[in-house]
Amino acid sequence: MLGAIEAGGTKFVCAVGDEKGHIVDRIQIPTTVPAETMPKVVEFFNQYPIKAIGVGSFGPIDVNPESAAYGHITSTPKPGWRDYPFVQSLKDAFSVPIGFNTDVNAAALGEVTFGAAKGLDSCLYITVGTGIGAGAIVQGKLLQGLSHPEMGHILVRRHPNDEFRGKCPYHHDCLEGLAAGPAIEERWGAKGDQLVDRMEVWDLEGYYIAQALMQYVLILSPKKIILGGGVMKQKQVFISVYKYLKEFINEYVSLPDLTEYIVGPGLGDNAGITGSLMLAHQAFQEENQR
Amino acid sequence: MLGAIEAGGTKFVCAVGDEKGHIVDRIQIPTTVPAETMPKVVEFFNQYPIKAIGVGSFGPIDVNPESAAYGHITSTPKPGWRDYPFVQSLKDAFSVPIGFNTDVNAAALGEVTFGAAKGLDSCLYITVGTGIGAGAIVQGKLLQGLSHPEMGHILVRRHPNDEFRGKCPYHHDCLEGLAAGPAIEERWGAKGDQLVDRMEVWDLEGYYIAQALMQYVLILSPKKIILGGGVMKQKQVFISVYKYLKEFINEYVSLPDLTEYIVGPGLGDNAGITGSLMLAHQAFQEENQR
């Protein structure tokens, strides 16, 4: 039996299941401070004979196995979690292999294994919600270099009619600053689900997301693009994304039919937790190959 | 003995050497039309007992082994080369394994094997010259997905004082349209080597390249960035790149000392041809593992 944690900034989803993605039991725990949240995590997993745990975590995190800070959440502003040794605290409690990656990389892994990108060796998973983040599978492996990607903060061109300053504390009007949920709410004065009929809201949203996709396509050339997260539940955004991406690319690269190339998550809201199960499976296999 | 072709839009460099990157003989052949250029390529290699050939080619090219157009140059505007079956024509002449990738991916492979990124499993090689292109090594392998990257055409934010329209026939003011050699020449009315003392030229150039690097860093997180090509021989551009990249990133991700992280090619003008030798070596090894 494998354990999985989808560690979000608002809640932790913990689950137990198997390497085929079947989930046997799951709970949600509010993300408060580690001293409160983590004992509940431990209590949950203590009920089961787990042989590995996979964690898809909010970030930024240190995923470099050669780094002294490997397995830590690093510079998050979230009280109590800055420099938190996530992997070590789980190892202390369970003495099993721990897989550790970003929440969005976990979701990409879930989608490439069982979801919308099943059977491919390459995909990009983007979440558009409270923040914007993306994970990628490149040639069958989770994308990693110096660190994990931070694709939500790329620079975009401001729409000529958009005077909203942007909400990113680092870059003001980067992609996340202009297009994540809080930016939509502040720009239009209401939450997304109260703006469903305002076409201009979703047209602008698609304009920014399509710019990001143009950059991702030209740099990574993913075989499938999956758009998830709360904002993407407004399905009208996809229409705008297709329209603007076609305009921006202007036939410079040839892409599959956009409605098949850029899709919602095949696993729905389970992409992250399923991918975290896969991280557990990978960690178990790596440990046993040694 | 291995053969290598660095197939550029202006000239072909052909070389023979070994898997340690030693070059024994080399020639340059003008890139005119295949019926003229290719017989000279064949004549050169016919002098040597080569056991594989690696090609780093101008593009776009088809690098997907499962595609019917694998090994072709595809939609180039260059007369005679559109849909040219590059790999097949070499196989017909030599009956040896042929490695085939983009010129910039070859240069990245050269740099990661013997140059500025030696010993790393990740690097990004960018050329800024007549055009802008980039190749990448990710987790030890040449980056490839649906197709090869086309990083030169990403969108950038126009500098508020820059009114130059841009020269890209597809996107007008994408990175290549604003920052490649021809854009510099048209904007300032002179070629780069006549503008050496005009600080504003290189400051603006660095502004655009730094924006591109911000996107590449956030999306790919390379362990080393190598800037080559004719424009980057103006070393003052590096200073401007460091300045603007620091400003754009604004400490959101932590990077090594920029003067060590972003460097010129360790192999100088030999990155591409050396990488092409490595493509030959890889093709030979793959053939003999079957």
Coordinates of C-alpha atoms in Angstrom, one line a residue:
Chain A
M1 CA 0.0 0.0 0.0
L2 CA 1.2 3.5 -0.9
G3 CA 0.7 6.8 0.8
A4 CA 0.2 10.2 -1.0
I5 CA 0.0 13.8 0.1
E6 CA -1.1 16.6 -2.0
A7 CA 0.1 19.4 0.1
G8 CA -1.6 22.6 -0.9
G9 CA -1.5 26.1 0.7
T10 CA -5.1 25.8 1.9
K11 CA -5.5 22.1 2.6
F12 CA -3.6 18.8 2.6
V13 CA -5.2 15.8 0.8
C14 CA -3.8 12.6 2.2
A15 CA -4.6 9.2 0.5
V16 CA -3.6 5.6 0.5
G17 CA -3.9 3.5 -2.6
D18 CA -1.9 1.5 -5.1
E19 CA 0.5 2.0 -8.1
K20 CA -2.5 1.6 -10.4
G21 CA -3.9 4.9 -9.1
H22 CA -6.7 3.3 -7.1
I23 CA -7.4 5.2 -3.9
V24 CA -8.6 3.3 -0.9
D25 CA -9.0 6.0 1.7
R26 CA -8.5 9.7 1.8
I27 CA -8.9 12.7 4.1
Q28 CA -8.5 16.5 4.0
I29 CA -6.6 18.4 6.6
P30 CA -6.5 22.2 6.8
T31 CA -3.0 23.7 6.2
T32 CA -2.4 25.7 9.3
V33 CA 1.1 25.3 10.8
P34 CA 3.3 22.2 10.7
A35 CA 2.9 21.4 14.4
E36 CA -0.9 21.2 13.9
T37 CA -1.1 19.8 10.4
M38 CA 1.6 17.2 10.4
P39 CA 0.4 15.1 13.4
K40 CA -2.9 14.6 11.6
V41 CA -1.0 13.5 8.6
V42 CA 0.9 11.0 10.6
E43 CA -2.2 9.8 12.4
F44 CA -3.9 9.1 9.1
F45 CA -1.0 7.1 7.6
N46 CA -0.5 5.2 10.9
Q47 CA -3.7 3.3 10.2
Y48 CA -2.2 1.6 7.1
P49 CA 0.8 -0.6 6.2
I50 CA 2.3 1.9 3.8
K51 CA 5.6 1.1 2.1
A52 CA 6.3 4.6 0.6
I53 CA 4.9 8.1 0.6
G54 CA 4.8 10.5 -2.3
V55 CA 4.4 14.2 -1.7
G56 CA 3.3 16.8 -4.3
S57 CA 3.9 20.0 -2.4
F58 CA 3.2 23.7 -2.7
G59 CA 6.5 25.6 -3.1
P60 CA 9.0 26.7 -3.6
I61 CA 10.7 23.5 -2.5
D62 CA 14.2 22.1 -2.8
V63 CA 14.0 19.0 -5.1
N64 CA 17.8 18.7 -5.7
P65 CA 18.9 15.5 -4.0
E66 CA 22.5 16.9 -3.8
S67 CA 21.4 20.0 -1.9
A68 CA 21.6 20.3 1.9
A69 CA 18.1 21.7 1.8
Y70 CA 16.7 18.8 -0.2
G71 CA 13.2 17.9 0.9
H72 CA 12.5 21.3 2.5
I73 CA 9.8 23.8 1.6
T74 CA 12.0 26.9 1.1
S75 CA 11.1 30.6 0.8
T76 CA 7.3 30.4 1.2
P77 CA 5.7 33.4 3.0
K78 CA 3.3 30.9 4.6
P79 CA 3.8 31.1 8.4
G80 CA 5.6 28.1 9.9
W81 CA 6.4 26.4 6.6
R82 CA 9.5 28.4 5.6
D83 CA 12.5 26.1 5.6
Y84 CA 10.3 23.2 6.9
P85 CA 12.1 19.8 6.4
F86 CA 9.1 18.0 4.9
V87 CA 10.8 14.8 3.8
Q88 CA 12.8 14.4 7.0
S89 CA 9.8 14.8 9.2
L90 CA 8.0 12.0 7.2
K91 CA 11.1 9.8 7.3
D92 CA 11.3 10.3 11.1
A93 CA 7.7 9.1 11.4
F94 CA 7.6 6.3 9.0
S95 CA 11.0 5.0 7.9
V96 CA 9.8 4.5 4.3
P97 CA 11.0 5.9 1.0
I98 CA 9.6 9.4 0.4
G99 CA 9.0 10.8 -3.1
F100 CA 9.0 14.6 -3.1
N101 CA 8.1 17.1 -5.9
T102 CA 6.0 20.1 -6.6
D103 CA 2.2 19.8 -6.6
V104 CA 2.1 20.6 -10.3
N105 CA 4.8 18.2 -11.2
A106 CA 2.8 15.5 -9.3
A107 CA -0.3 16.5 -11.3
A108 CA 1.6 16.2 -14.6
L109 CA 2.8 12.8 -13.5
G110 CA -0.8 11.7 -12.7
E111 CA -2.1 12.9 -16.0
V112 CA 0.7 11.3 -18.1
T113 CA 0.2 8.0 -16.3
F114 CA -3.6 7.7 -16.1
G115 CA -5.1 10.9 -17.4
A116 CA -5.4 13.1 -20.5
A117 CA -1.7 12.4 -21.6
K118 CA -1.8 8.7 -20.9
G119 CA 0.6 6.8 -23.2
L120 CA 2.7 9.9 -24.0
D121 CA 6.2 10.6 -22.8
S122 CA 5.6 14.3 -22.6
C123 CA 3.0 16.7 -21.2
L124 CA 2.6 20.0 -19.5
Y125 CA 0.1 20.5 -16.6
I126 CA -0.8 24.0 -15.7
T127 CA -3.0 25.0 -12.8
V128 CA -4.7 28.4 -12.9
G129 CA -6.2 29.1 -9.5
T130 CA -5.1 31.1 -6.4
G131 CA -1.7 31.0 -8.1
I132 CA -0.4 29.8 -11.5
G133 CA 2.0 26.9 -11.7
A134 CA 3.0 24.3 -14.1
G135 CA 4.7 20.9 -14.1
A136 CA 6.1 19.0 -17.0
I137 CA 7.0 15.5 -18.2
V138 CA 9.9 15.6 -20.7
Q139 CA 11.0 12.4 -22.4
G140 CA 9.2 10.4 -19.7
K141 CA 10.7 12.2 -16.7
L142 CA 9.6 15.0 -14.4
L143 CA 11.3 18.2 -15.7
Q144 CA 14.0 19.3 -13.3
G145 CA 17.2 21.3 -13.7
L146 CA 18.8 23.7 -11.3
S147 CA 15.5 23.7 -9.5
H148 CA 11.9 22.9 -10.4
P149 CA 10.1 25.1 -13.0
E150 CA 8.3 28.3 -11.8
M151 CA 6.4 28.8 -15.0
G152 CA 3.6 30.9 -13.4
H153 CA 5.8 33.9 -13.2
I154 CA 6.8 34.4 -16.8
L155 CA 6.4 37.8 -18.3
V156 CA 3.5 38.5 -20.6
R157 CA 2.5 41.4 -22.7
R158 CA -0.2 43.5 -21.2
H159 CA -3.4 43.7 -23.1
P160 CA -3.7 47.3 -24.5
N161 CA -7.0 47.8 -22.7
D162 CA -6.0 46.2 -19.4
E163 CA -4.9 48.8 -16.8
F164 CA -4.9 46.5 -13.8
R165 CA -1.5 46.8 -12.1
G166 CA -1.1 43.2 -11.3
K167 CA -0.9 41.4 -8.0
C168 CA 2.5 39.5 -8.0
P169 CA 4.6 40.8 -5.1
Y170 CA 7.7 40.1 -7.0
H171 CA 6.9 41.1 -10.6
H172 CA 3.5 42.9 -10.4
D173 CA 2.3 42.0 -13.9
C174 CA 3.8 38.7 -14.7
L175 CA 1.4 35.9 -15.8
E176 CA 0.3 35.0 -12.2
G177 CA 0.0 38.7 -11.3
L178 CA -2.4 39.4 -14.2
A179 CA -4.3 36.1 -14.6
A180 CA -4.5 34.1 -11.4
G181 CA -7.8 34.0 -9.4
P182 CA -7.0 37.0 -7.1
A183 CA -6.2 39.2 -10.1
I184 CA -9.5 38.4 -11.7
E185 CA -11.3 39.2 -8.5
E186 CA -9.5 42.5 -7.9
R187 CA -9.7 43.6 -11.5
W188 CA -13.4 42.9 -12.0
G189 CA -14.6 43.4 -8.4
A190 CA -16.1 40.0 -8.0
K191 CA -15.0 36.3 -7.8
G192 CA -14.9 34.3 -11.0
D193 CA -18.1 32.3 -10.3
Q194 CA -20.0 35.6 -10.1
L195 CA -18.6 36.7 -13.5
V196 CA -19.6 33.7 -15.6
D197 CA -21.6 35.7 -18.1
R198 CA -19.1 38.5 -18.5
M199 CA -17.4 37.5 -21.8
E200 CA -14.8 40.2 -21.6
V201 CA -13.5 38.6 -18.3
W202 CA -12.8 35.2 -19.9
D203 CA -11.6 36.7 -23.2
L204 CA -8.9 38.6 -21.4
E205 CA -8.1 35.6 -19.3
G206 CA -7.6 33.5 -22.4
Y207 CA -5.4 36.2 -23.9
Y208 CA -2.9 35.9 -21.1
I209 CA -3.0 32.1 -20.8
A210 CA -2.5 31.8 -24.6
Q211 CA 0.6 34.0 -24.4
A212 CA 2.0 31.7 -21.7
L213 CA 1.2 28.6 -23.8
M214 CA 2.9 30.2 -26.8
Q215 CA 6.1 30.5 -24.7
Y216 CA 5.7 27.0 -23.3
V217 CA 5.1 25.5 -26.7
L218 CA 8.1 27.2 -28.3
I219 CA 10.4 26.3 -25.4
L220 CA 9.3 22.8 -24.4
S221 CA 7.2 21.5 -27.3
P222 CA 4.9 19.4 -25.0
K223 CA 2.9 16.6 -26.6
K224 CA -0.2 17.5 -24.6
I225 CA -1.2 20.6 -22.6
I226 CA -3.5 20.2 -19.7
L227 CA -5.2 23.2 -18.1
G228 CA -6.5 22.6 -14.6
G229 CA -7.3 24.6 -11.4
G230 CA -10.3 26.6 -10.3
V231 CA -10.2 29.2 -13.0
M232 CA -10.2 26.7 -15.8
K233 CA -13.6 25.3 -14.6
Q234 CA -14.9 28.3 -16.5
K235 CA -14.9 26.3 -19.8
Q236 CA -15.3 29.4 -21.9
V237 CA -11.7 30.3 -21.2
F238 CA -10.6 27.4 -23.4
I239 CA -12.4 29.0 -26.4
S240 CA -10.5 32.2 -25.9
V241 CA -7.2 30.3 -25.4
Y242 CA -7.6 28.5 -28.7
K243 CA -8.4 31.8 -30.5
Y244 CA -5.5 33.8 -29.2
L245 CA -2.9 31.0 -29.4
K246 CA -3.7 30.4 -33.0
E247 CA -3.3 34.2 -33.6
F248 CA 0.0 34.4 -31.7
I249 CA 1.6 31.3 -33.2
N250 CA 0.5 32.4 -36.7
E251 CA 1.3 29.0 -38.2
Y252 CA 5.0 29.3 -37.4
V253 CA 5.0 25.8 -35.8
S254 CA 2.5 23.1 -36.7
L255 CA 0.4 21.9 -33.8
P256 CA -2.3 19.3 -33.5
D257 CA -6.0 20.4 -33.5
L258 CA -6.0 22.8 -30.5
T259 CA -9.2 21.3 -29.0
E260 CA -7.4 18.0 -28.7
Y261 CA -4.0 19.4 -27.9
I262 CA -5.1 21.7 -25.0
V263 CA -7.6 20.0 -22.7
G264 CA -8.8 19.8 -19.1
P265 CA -7.4 17.2 -16.7
G266 CA -8.5 13.6 -17.5
L267 CA -8.4 12.9 -13.7
G268 CA -10.3 16.0 -12.8
D269 CA -9.4 17.1 -9.3
N270 CA -7.6 13.9 -8.6
A271 CA -4.6 14.6 -10.8
G272 CA -2.4 15.8 -8.0
I273 CA -3.2 13.1 -5.4
T274 CA -2.9 10.4 -8.1
G275 CA 0.4 11.8 -9.2
S276 CA 1.6 11.8 -5.6
L277 CA 0.8 8.1 -5.4
M278 CA 3.0 7.7 -8.4
L279 CA 5.8 9.6 -6.7
A280 CA 5.4 7.1 -3.8
H281 CA 5.6 4.2 -6.3
Q282 CA 8.7 5.7 -7.9
A283 CA 10.4 6.3 -4.6
F284 CA 9.7 2.7 -3.5
Q285 CA 11.1 1.3 -6.8
E286 CA 14.2 3.4 -6.6
E287 CA 14.9 2.3 -3.0
N288 CA 14.6 -1.3 -4.0
Q289 CA 16.9 -1.0 -7.0
R290 CA 19.7 0.0 -4.8
Chain B
M1 CA 36.3 7.9 -37.5
L2 CA 33.2 10.0 -37.3
G3 CA 31.7 12.6 -39.7
A4 CA 30.0 15.8 -38.7
I5 CA 28.0 18.4 -40.6
E6 CA 27.1 21.8 -39.2
A7 CA 24.5 22.7 -41.8
G8 CA 23.9 26.4 -41.6
G9 CA 21.8 28.6 -43.9
T10 CA 24.9 30.3 -45.3
K11 CA 27.6 27.6 -45.1
F12 CA 28.0 23.9 -44.3
V13 CA 31.0 23.0 -42.1
C14 CA 31.9 19.4 -42.6
A15 CA 34.5 17.7 -40.3
V16 CA 35.9 14.3 -39.5
G17 CA 37.1 13.4 -36.0
D18 CA 36.6 11.2 -33.0
E19 CA 34.2 10.8 -30.1
K20 CA 36.6 12.9 -27.9
G21 CA 35.8 15.9 -30.0
H22 CA 39.2 15.9 -31.8
I23 CA 38.8 17.2 -35.4
V24 CA 41.2 15.8 -38.0
D25 CA 40.0 17.6 -41.1
R26 CA 37.3 20.1 -42.0
I27 CA 36.0 22.1 -44.9
Q28 CA 33.4 24.8 -45.5
I29 CA 30.9 24.6 -48.4
P30 CA 28.6 27.4 -49.3
T31 CA 24.9 26.5 -48.8
T32 CA 23.4 27.0 -52.2
V33 CA 21.0 24.3 -53.4
P34 CA 21.1 20.6 -52.5
A35 CA 22.1 19.5 -55.9
E36 CA 25.2 21.7 -55.7
T37 CA 26.0 21.6 -52.0
M38 CA 25.4 17.9 -51.2
P39 CA 27.8 16.4 -53.8
K40 CA 30.6 18.4 -52.2
V41 CA 29.6 17.0 -48.8
V42 CA 29.7 13.5 -50.2
E43 CA 33.1 14.1 -51.9
F44 CA 34.6 15.3 -48.6
F45 CA 33.4 12.3 -46.5
N46 CA 34.3 9.8 -49.2
Q47 CA 38.0 10.4 -48.4
Y48 CA 37.6 8.9 -44.9
P49 CA 36.4 5.6 -43.4
I50 CA 33.6 7.1 -41.5
K51 CA 31.3 4.9 -39.4
A52 CA 28.6 7.4 -38.6
I53 CA 27.6 11.0 -39.5
G54 CA 26.0 13.6 -37.2
V55 CA 24.1 16.5 -38.6
G56 CA 23.3 19.7 -36.7
S57 CA 21.0 21.4 -39.2
F58 CA 19.3 24.8 -39.7
G59 CA 15.5 24.3 -39.5
P60 CA 12.8 23.8 -39.0
I61 CA 13.5 20.1 -39.3
D62 CA 11.6 16.9 -38.4
V63 CA 13.3 15.1 -35.6
N64 CA 10.5 12.8 -34.6
P65 CA 11.7 9.2 -35.5
E66 CA 8.0 8.1 -35.8
S67 CA 7.1 10.8 -38.4
A68 CA 7.0 10.1 -42.1
A69 CA 9.0 13.3 -42.6
Y70 CA 11.7 12.3 -40.1
G71 CA 15.1 13.5 -41.2
H72 CA 13.7 16.2 -43.6
I73 CA 14.3 19.9 -43.5
T74 CA 10.6 21.0 -43.5
S75 CA 9.1 24.5 -44.1
T76 CA 12.2 26.5 -44.7
P77 CA 11.9 29.5 -47.1
K78 CA 15.4 28.6 -48.4
P79 CA 15.1 27.7 -52.1
G80 CA 15.7 24.0 -52.8
W81 CA 15.8 22.9 -49.2
R82 CA 12.1 22.8 -48.4
D83 CA 11.1 19.2 -47.7
Y84 CA 14.6 18.0 -48.4
P85 CA 15.3 14.5 -47.1
F86 CA 18.6 15.2 -45.5
V87 CA 19.0 12.0 -43.6
Q88 CA 17.9 9.7 -46.4
S89 CA 20.3 11.4 -48.9
L90 CA 23.2 10.8 -46.5
K91 CA 22.1 7.2 -45.9
D92 CA 22.0 6.6 -49.7
A93 CA 25.5 7.8 -50.1
F94 CA 27.2 6.2 -47.0
S95 CA 25.1 3.4 -45.5
V96 CA 26.1 4.4 -42.0
P97 CA 24.0 5.6 -39.0
I98 CA 23.0 9.2 -39.2
G99 CA 22.4 11.4 -36.2
F100 CA 20.1 14.4 -36.9
N101 CA 19.1 17.3 -34.8
T102 CA 19.0 21.1 -34.9
D103 CA 22.2 23.2 -35.1
V104 CA 21.5 24.7 -31.7
N105 CA 20.7 21.4 -30.1
A106 CA 24.0 20.1 -31.5
A107 CA 25.8 23.1 -30.1
A108 CA 24.2 22.5 -26.7
L109 CA 25.4 18.9 -26.9
G110 CA 28.9 20.0 -27.7
E111 CA 29.0 22.5 -24.8
V112 CA 27.6 20.0 -22.3
T113 CA 30.1 17.4 -23.4
F114 CA 33.3 19.4 -23.7
G115 CA 32.6 23.1 -23.2
A116 CA 31.2 25.5 -20.7
A117 CA 28.6 23.1 -19.3
K118 CA 31.0 20.1 -19.1
G119 CA 30.1 17.7 -16.3
L120 CA 26.5 19.0 -16.0
D121 CA 23.3 17.1 -17.1
S122 CA 21.6 20.3 -18.1
C123 CA 22.3 23.4 -20.2
L124 CA 20.8 25.9 -22.6
Y125 CA 22.7 27.1 -25.7
I126 CA 21.4 30.2 -27.4
T127 CA 22.7 31.7 -30.6
V128 CA 22.0 35.3 -31.4
G129 CA 23.0 36.0 -34.9
T130 CA 21.1 36.2 -38.2
G131 CA 18.4 34.5 -36.3
I132 CA 17.9 33.5 -32.7
G133 CA 17.6 29.9 -31.7
A134 CA 18.3 27.7 -28.7
G135 CA 19.0 24.1 -27.9
A136 CA 18.8 22.5 -24.5
I137 CA 20.0 19.4 -22.6
V138 CA 17.5 18.3 -20.0
Q139 CA 18.5 15.6 -17.6
G140 CA 21.3 14.5 -19.9
K141 CA 19.2 14.4 -23.1
L142 CA 18.6 16.7 -26.0
L143 CA 15.3 18.4 -25.3
Q144 CA 12.6 17.1 -27.6
G145 CA 8.8 16.9 -27.4
L146 CA 6.2 17.2 -30.2
S147 CA 9.1 18.8 -32.1
H148 CA 12.3 20.6 -31.4
P149 CA 12.2 23.9 -29.5
E150 CA 11.8 27.1 -31.4
M151 CA 12.8 29.4 -28.6
G152 CA 13.9 32.3 -30.7
H153 CA 10.3 33.3 -31.5
I154 CA 9.0 33.8 -28.0
L155 CA 7.1 37.0 -27.2
V156 CA 8.9 39.7 -25.4
R157 CA 7.7 43.0 -24.0
R158 CA 8.7 45.9 -26.1
H159 CA 11.0 48.5 -24.5
P160 CA 9.0 51.6 -24.0
N161 CA 11.5 53.7 -26.1
D162 CA 11.8 51.1 -28.9
E163 CA 9.6 52.0 -31.8
F164 CA 11.2 49.5 -34.3
R165 CA 8.4 47.4 -35.8
G166 CA 10.3 44.1 -35.7
K167 CA 11.5 41.9 -38.6
C168 CA 9.9 38.5 -38.0
P169 CA 7.7 37.6 -40.9
Y170 CA 5.5 35.5 -38.6
H171 CA 5.3 37.6 -35.4
H172 CA 6.9 41.0 -36.2
D173 CA 8.2 41.8 -32.7
C174 CA 8.9 38.5 -31.2
L175 CA 12.4 38.0 -29.7
E176 CA 14.1 37.2 -33.1
G177 CA 12.1 40.0 -34.7
L178 CA 13.5 42.6 -32.2
A179 CA 16.9 41.3 -31.3
A180 CA 18.5 39.3 -34.0
G181 CA 21.3 40.8 -36.1
P182 CA 19.1 42.0 -39.0
A183 CA 16.9 43.9 -36.4
I184 CA 19.9 45.6 -34.9
E185 CA 21.1 46.6 -38.4
E186 CA 17.7 48.0 -39.5
R187 CA 16.9 49.7 -36.2
W188 CA 20.2 51.5 -35.9
G189 CA 21.1 51.8 -39.6
A190 CA 24.4 50.0 -39.4
K191 CA 25.8 46.5 -38.7
G192 CA 26.7 45.6 -35.1
D193 CA 30.4 45.8 -35.6
Q194 CA 30.0 49.5 -36.6
L195 CA 28.0 50.2 -33.5
V196 CA 30.4 48.9 -30.9
D197 CA 30.7 52.2 -29.0
R198 CA 26.9 52.9 -29.0
M199 CA 26.0 51.8 -25.5
E200 CA 22.3 52.2 -26.1
V201 CA 22.4 49.6 -28.8
W202 CA 23.8 46.9 -26.5
D203 CA 21.8 48.0 -23.5
L204 CA 18.6 47.5 -25.5
E205 CA 19.9 44.2 -26.9
G206 CA 20.5 42.9 -23.4
Y207 CA 17.1 44.1 -22.3
Y208 CA 15.4 41.7 -24.8
I209 CA 17.8 38.8 -24.3
A210 CA 17.4 39.1 -20.5
Q211 CA 13.6 38.9 -20.9
A212 CA 14.1 35.7 -22.9
L213 CA 16.4 34.3 -20.3
M214 CA 13.8 35.0 -17.6
Q215 CA 11.3 32.9 -19.5
Y216 CA 13.8 30.1 -20.2
V217 CA 14.9 30.0 -16.5
L218 CA 11.4 29.9 -15.1
I219 CA 10.3 27.2 -17.6
L220 CA 13.4 25.0 -18.0
S221 CA 15.7 25.9 -15.0
P222 CA 18.9 25.1 -16.9
K223 CA 22.1 24.6 -14.9
K224 CA 24.1 26.7 -17.3
I225 CA 23.2 29.2 -19.9
I226 CA 25.6 29.7 -22.9
L227 CA 25.1 32.7 -25.2
G228 CA 26.8 32.3 -28.6
G229 CA 26.4 33.6 -32.1
G230 CA 27.7 36.7 -33.9
V231 CA 25.9 39.3 -31.8
M232 CA 27.2 37.9 -28.6
K233 CA 30.8 38.6 -29.7
Q234 CA 29.9 42.1 -28.5
K235 CA 30.8 41.2 -24.9
Q236 CA 29.2 44.4 -23.6
V237 CA 25.8 42.7 -24.2
F238 CA 26.5 40.3 -21.3
I239 CA 26.7 43.2 -18.8
S240 CA 23.3 44.4 -19.9
V241 CA 21.9 40.9 -19.8
Y242 CA 23.1 40.5 -16.2
K243 CA 21.6 43.9 -15.2
Y244 CA 18.2 43.3 -16.6
L245 CA 17.8 39.7 -15.7
K246 CA 18.5 40.5 -12.1
E247 CA 15.9 43.3 -12.3
F248 CA 13.3 41.0 -13.9
I249 CA 13.7 38.0 -11.7
N250 CA 13.7 40.3 -8.6
E251 CA 15.1 37.5 -6.4
Y252 CA 12.0 35.3 -7.0
V253 CA 14.2 32.3 -7.8
S254 CA 17.7 32.0 -6.5
L255 CA 20.4 31.7 -9.2
P256 CA 24.1 31.2 -9.1
D257 CA 26.4 34.3 -9.6
L258 CA 25.1 35.5 -13.0
T259 CA 28.6 36.0 -14.4
E260 CA 29.3 32.3 -13.9
Y261 CA 25.8 31.1 -14.8
I262 CA 25.5 32.9 -18.1
V263 CA 28.6 32.6 -20.2
G264 CA 30.0 32.5 -23.7
P265 CA 30.6 29.1 -25.4
G266 CA 33.6 27.2 -24.0
L267 CA 34.2 25.8 -27.5
G268 CA 33.9 29.1 -29.2
D269 CA 32.8 28.7 -32.8
N270 CA 33.3 25.0 -32.6
A271 CA 30.3 24.2 -30.4
G272 CA 28.1 23.2 -33.3
I273 CA 30.5 21.0 -35.2
T274 CA 31.8 19.3 -32.1
G275 CA 28.2 18.6 -31.0
S276 CA 27.5 17.2 -34.5
L277 CA 30.4 14.8 -33.9
M278 CA 28.7 13.8 -30.7
L279 CA 25.5 13.2 -32.6
A280 CA 27.4 10.9 -34.9
H281 CA 28.8 9.1 -31.9
Q282 CA 25.4 8.7 -30.4
A283 CA 23.9 7.4 -33.6
F284 CA 26.8 4.8 -33.9
Q285 CA 26.2 3.6 -30.4
E286 CA 22.5 3.3 -30.8
E287 CA 22.9 1.3 -34.0
N288 CA 25.3 -1.1 -32.3
Q289 CA 23.0 -1.6 -29.2
R290 CA 20.2 -3.0 -31.4

